[in-house]
Short mmCIF file of the C-alpha atoms (twelve columns), coordinates in Angstrom:
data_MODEL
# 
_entry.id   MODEL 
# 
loop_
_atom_site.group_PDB 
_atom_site.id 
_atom_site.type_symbol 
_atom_site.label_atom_id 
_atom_site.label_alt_id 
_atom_site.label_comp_id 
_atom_site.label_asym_id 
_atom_site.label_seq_id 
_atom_site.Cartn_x 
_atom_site.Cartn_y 
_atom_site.Cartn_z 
_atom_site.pdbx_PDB_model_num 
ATOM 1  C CA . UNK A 1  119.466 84.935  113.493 1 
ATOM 2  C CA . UNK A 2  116.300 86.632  113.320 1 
ATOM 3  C CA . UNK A 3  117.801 90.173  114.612 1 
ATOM 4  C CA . UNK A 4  120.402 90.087  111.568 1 
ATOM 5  C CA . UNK A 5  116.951 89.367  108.962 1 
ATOM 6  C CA . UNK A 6  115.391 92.242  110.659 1 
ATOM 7  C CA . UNK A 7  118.576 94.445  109.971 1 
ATOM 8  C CA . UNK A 8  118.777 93.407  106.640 1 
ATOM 9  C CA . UNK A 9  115.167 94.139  105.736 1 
ATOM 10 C CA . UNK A 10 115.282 97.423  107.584 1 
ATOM 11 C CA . UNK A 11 118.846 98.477  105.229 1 
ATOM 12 C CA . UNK A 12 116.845 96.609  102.275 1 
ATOM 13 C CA . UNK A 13 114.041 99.317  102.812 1 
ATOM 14 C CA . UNK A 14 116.792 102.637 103.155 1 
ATOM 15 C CA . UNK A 15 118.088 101.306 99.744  1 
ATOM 16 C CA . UNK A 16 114.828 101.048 98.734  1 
ATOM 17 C CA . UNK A 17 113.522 104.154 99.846  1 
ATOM 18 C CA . UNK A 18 117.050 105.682 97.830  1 
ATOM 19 C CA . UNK A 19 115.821 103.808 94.709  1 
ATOM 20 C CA . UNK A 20 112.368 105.348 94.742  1 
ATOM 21 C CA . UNK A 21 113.753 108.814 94.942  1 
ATOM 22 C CA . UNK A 22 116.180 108.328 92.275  1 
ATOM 23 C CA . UNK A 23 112.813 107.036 90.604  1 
ATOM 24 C CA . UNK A 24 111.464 110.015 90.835  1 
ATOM 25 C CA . UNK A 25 114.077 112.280 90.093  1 
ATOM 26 C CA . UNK A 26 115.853 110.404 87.307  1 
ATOM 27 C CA . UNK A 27 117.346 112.987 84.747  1 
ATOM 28 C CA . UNK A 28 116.613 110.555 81.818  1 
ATOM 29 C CA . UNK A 29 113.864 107.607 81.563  1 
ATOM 30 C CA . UNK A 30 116.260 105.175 81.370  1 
ATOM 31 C CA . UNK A 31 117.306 106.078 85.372  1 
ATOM 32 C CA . UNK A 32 113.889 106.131 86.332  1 
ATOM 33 C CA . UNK A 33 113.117 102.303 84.773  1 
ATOM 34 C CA . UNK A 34 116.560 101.193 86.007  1 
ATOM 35 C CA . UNK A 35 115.448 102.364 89.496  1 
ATOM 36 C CA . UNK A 36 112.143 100.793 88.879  1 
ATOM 37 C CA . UNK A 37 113.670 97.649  88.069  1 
ATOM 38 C CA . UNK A 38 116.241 97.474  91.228  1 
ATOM 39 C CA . UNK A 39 113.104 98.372  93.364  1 
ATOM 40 C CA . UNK A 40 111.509 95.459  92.280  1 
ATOM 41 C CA . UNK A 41 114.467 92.939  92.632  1 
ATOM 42 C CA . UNK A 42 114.840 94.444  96.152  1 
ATOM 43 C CA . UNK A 43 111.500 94.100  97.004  1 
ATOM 44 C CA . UNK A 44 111.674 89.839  95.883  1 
ATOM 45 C CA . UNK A 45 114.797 89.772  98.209  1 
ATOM 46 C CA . UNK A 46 112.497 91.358  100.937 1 
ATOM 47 C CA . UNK A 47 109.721 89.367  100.809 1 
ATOM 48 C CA . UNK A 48 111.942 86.558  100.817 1 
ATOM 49 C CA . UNK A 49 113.474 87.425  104.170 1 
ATOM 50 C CA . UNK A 50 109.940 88.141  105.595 1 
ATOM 51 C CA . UNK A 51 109.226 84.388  104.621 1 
ATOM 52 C CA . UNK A 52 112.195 83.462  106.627 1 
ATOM 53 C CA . UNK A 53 111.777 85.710  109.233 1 
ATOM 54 C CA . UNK A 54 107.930 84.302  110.276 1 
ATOM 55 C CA . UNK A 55 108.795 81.006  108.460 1 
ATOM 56 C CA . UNK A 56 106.026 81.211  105.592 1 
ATOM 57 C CA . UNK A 57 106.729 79.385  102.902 1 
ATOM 58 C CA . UNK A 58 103.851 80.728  101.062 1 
ATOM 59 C CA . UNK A 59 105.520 84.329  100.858 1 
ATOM 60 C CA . UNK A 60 107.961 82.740  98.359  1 
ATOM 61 C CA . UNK A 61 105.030 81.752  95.910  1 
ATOM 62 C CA . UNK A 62 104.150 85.978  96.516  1 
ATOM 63 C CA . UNK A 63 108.150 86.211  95.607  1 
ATOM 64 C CA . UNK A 64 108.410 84.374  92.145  1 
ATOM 65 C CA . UNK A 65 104.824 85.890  91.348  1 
ATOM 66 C CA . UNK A 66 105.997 89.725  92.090  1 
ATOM 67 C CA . UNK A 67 109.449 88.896  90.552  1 
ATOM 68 C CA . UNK A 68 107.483 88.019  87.083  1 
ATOM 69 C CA . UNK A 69 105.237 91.043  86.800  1 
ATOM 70 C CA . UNK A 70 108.270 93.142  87.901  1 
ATOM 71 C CA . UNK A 71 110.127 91.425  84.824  1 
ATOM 72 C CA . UNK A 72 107.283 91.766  82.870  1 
ATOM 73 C CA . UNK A 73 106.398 95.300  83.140  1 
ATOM 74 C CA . UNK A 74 110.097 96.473  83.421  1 
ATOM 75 C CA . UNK A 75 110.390 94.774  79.456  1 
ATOM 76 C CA . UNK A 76 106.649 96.169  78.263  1 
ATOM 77 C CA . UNK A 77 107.818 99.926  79.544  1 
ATOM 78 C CA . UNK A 78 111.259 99.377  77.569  1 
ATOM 79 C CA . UNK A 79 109.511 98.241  74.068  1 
ATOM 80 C CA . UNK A 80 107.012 101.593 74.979  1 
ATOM 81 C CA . UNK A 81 110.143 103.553 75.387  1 
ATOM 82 C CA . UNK A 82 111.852 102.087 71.943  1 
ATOM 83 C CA . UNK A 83 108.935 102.708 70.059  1 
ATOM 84 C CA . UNK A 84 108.773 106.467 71.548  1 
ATOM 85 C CA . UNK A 85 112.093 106.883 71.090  1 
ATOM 86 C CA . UNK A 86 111.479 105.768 67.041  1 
ATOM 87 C CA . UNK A 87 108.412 108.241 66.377  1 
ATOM 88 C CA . UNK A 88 110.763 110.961 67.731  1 
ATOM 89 C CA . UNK A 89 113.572 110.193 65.529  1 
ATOM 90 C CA . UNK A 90 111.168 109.694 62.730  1 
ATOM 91 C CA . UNK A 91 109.138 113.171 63.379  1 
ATOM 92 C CA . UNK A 92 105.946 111.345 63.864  1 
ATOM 93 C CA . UNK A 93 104.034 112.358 66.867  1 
# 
């Protein structure tokens, strides 16, 4: 059981690894906070199989606490990117 965890965190971290270049390389900001955003759901699902893997229940409370900043920060860099988006359209810089 533990060998098919440890091949799904290992694929969880190629994806992950995919996500952060796509990240990076985005062509528009919306691609980059999509990216950001899958990055951070993928990164919930793999601390959740590292708290099955070494059977730590207390990685889940790290889980649900990562999951809400992710959440957090992915909605606080949308309203930024609204408002920016706004001033542009407006002519105000």
């Amino acid at each position: 059981m533990n060998n098919l965890l440890i091949s799904a965190c290992i694929i969880l971290v190629i994806t992950i690894s995919l996500c952060l270049y796509k990240g990076a390389r985005g062509p528009t900001i919306a691609d980059r906070l999509v990216a950001v955003n899958v990055i951070g759901t993928k990164t919930v699902v793999l601390i959740s199989l590292v708290s099955f893997i070494f059977e730590k229940t207390f990685f889940l409370d790290v889980a649900l606490v990562y999951a809400l900043i992710s959440f957090l920060t992915t909605i606080m860099v949308a309203d930024y990117m609204v408002g920016e988006n706004k001033k542009e359209e407006e002519g105000i810089k």
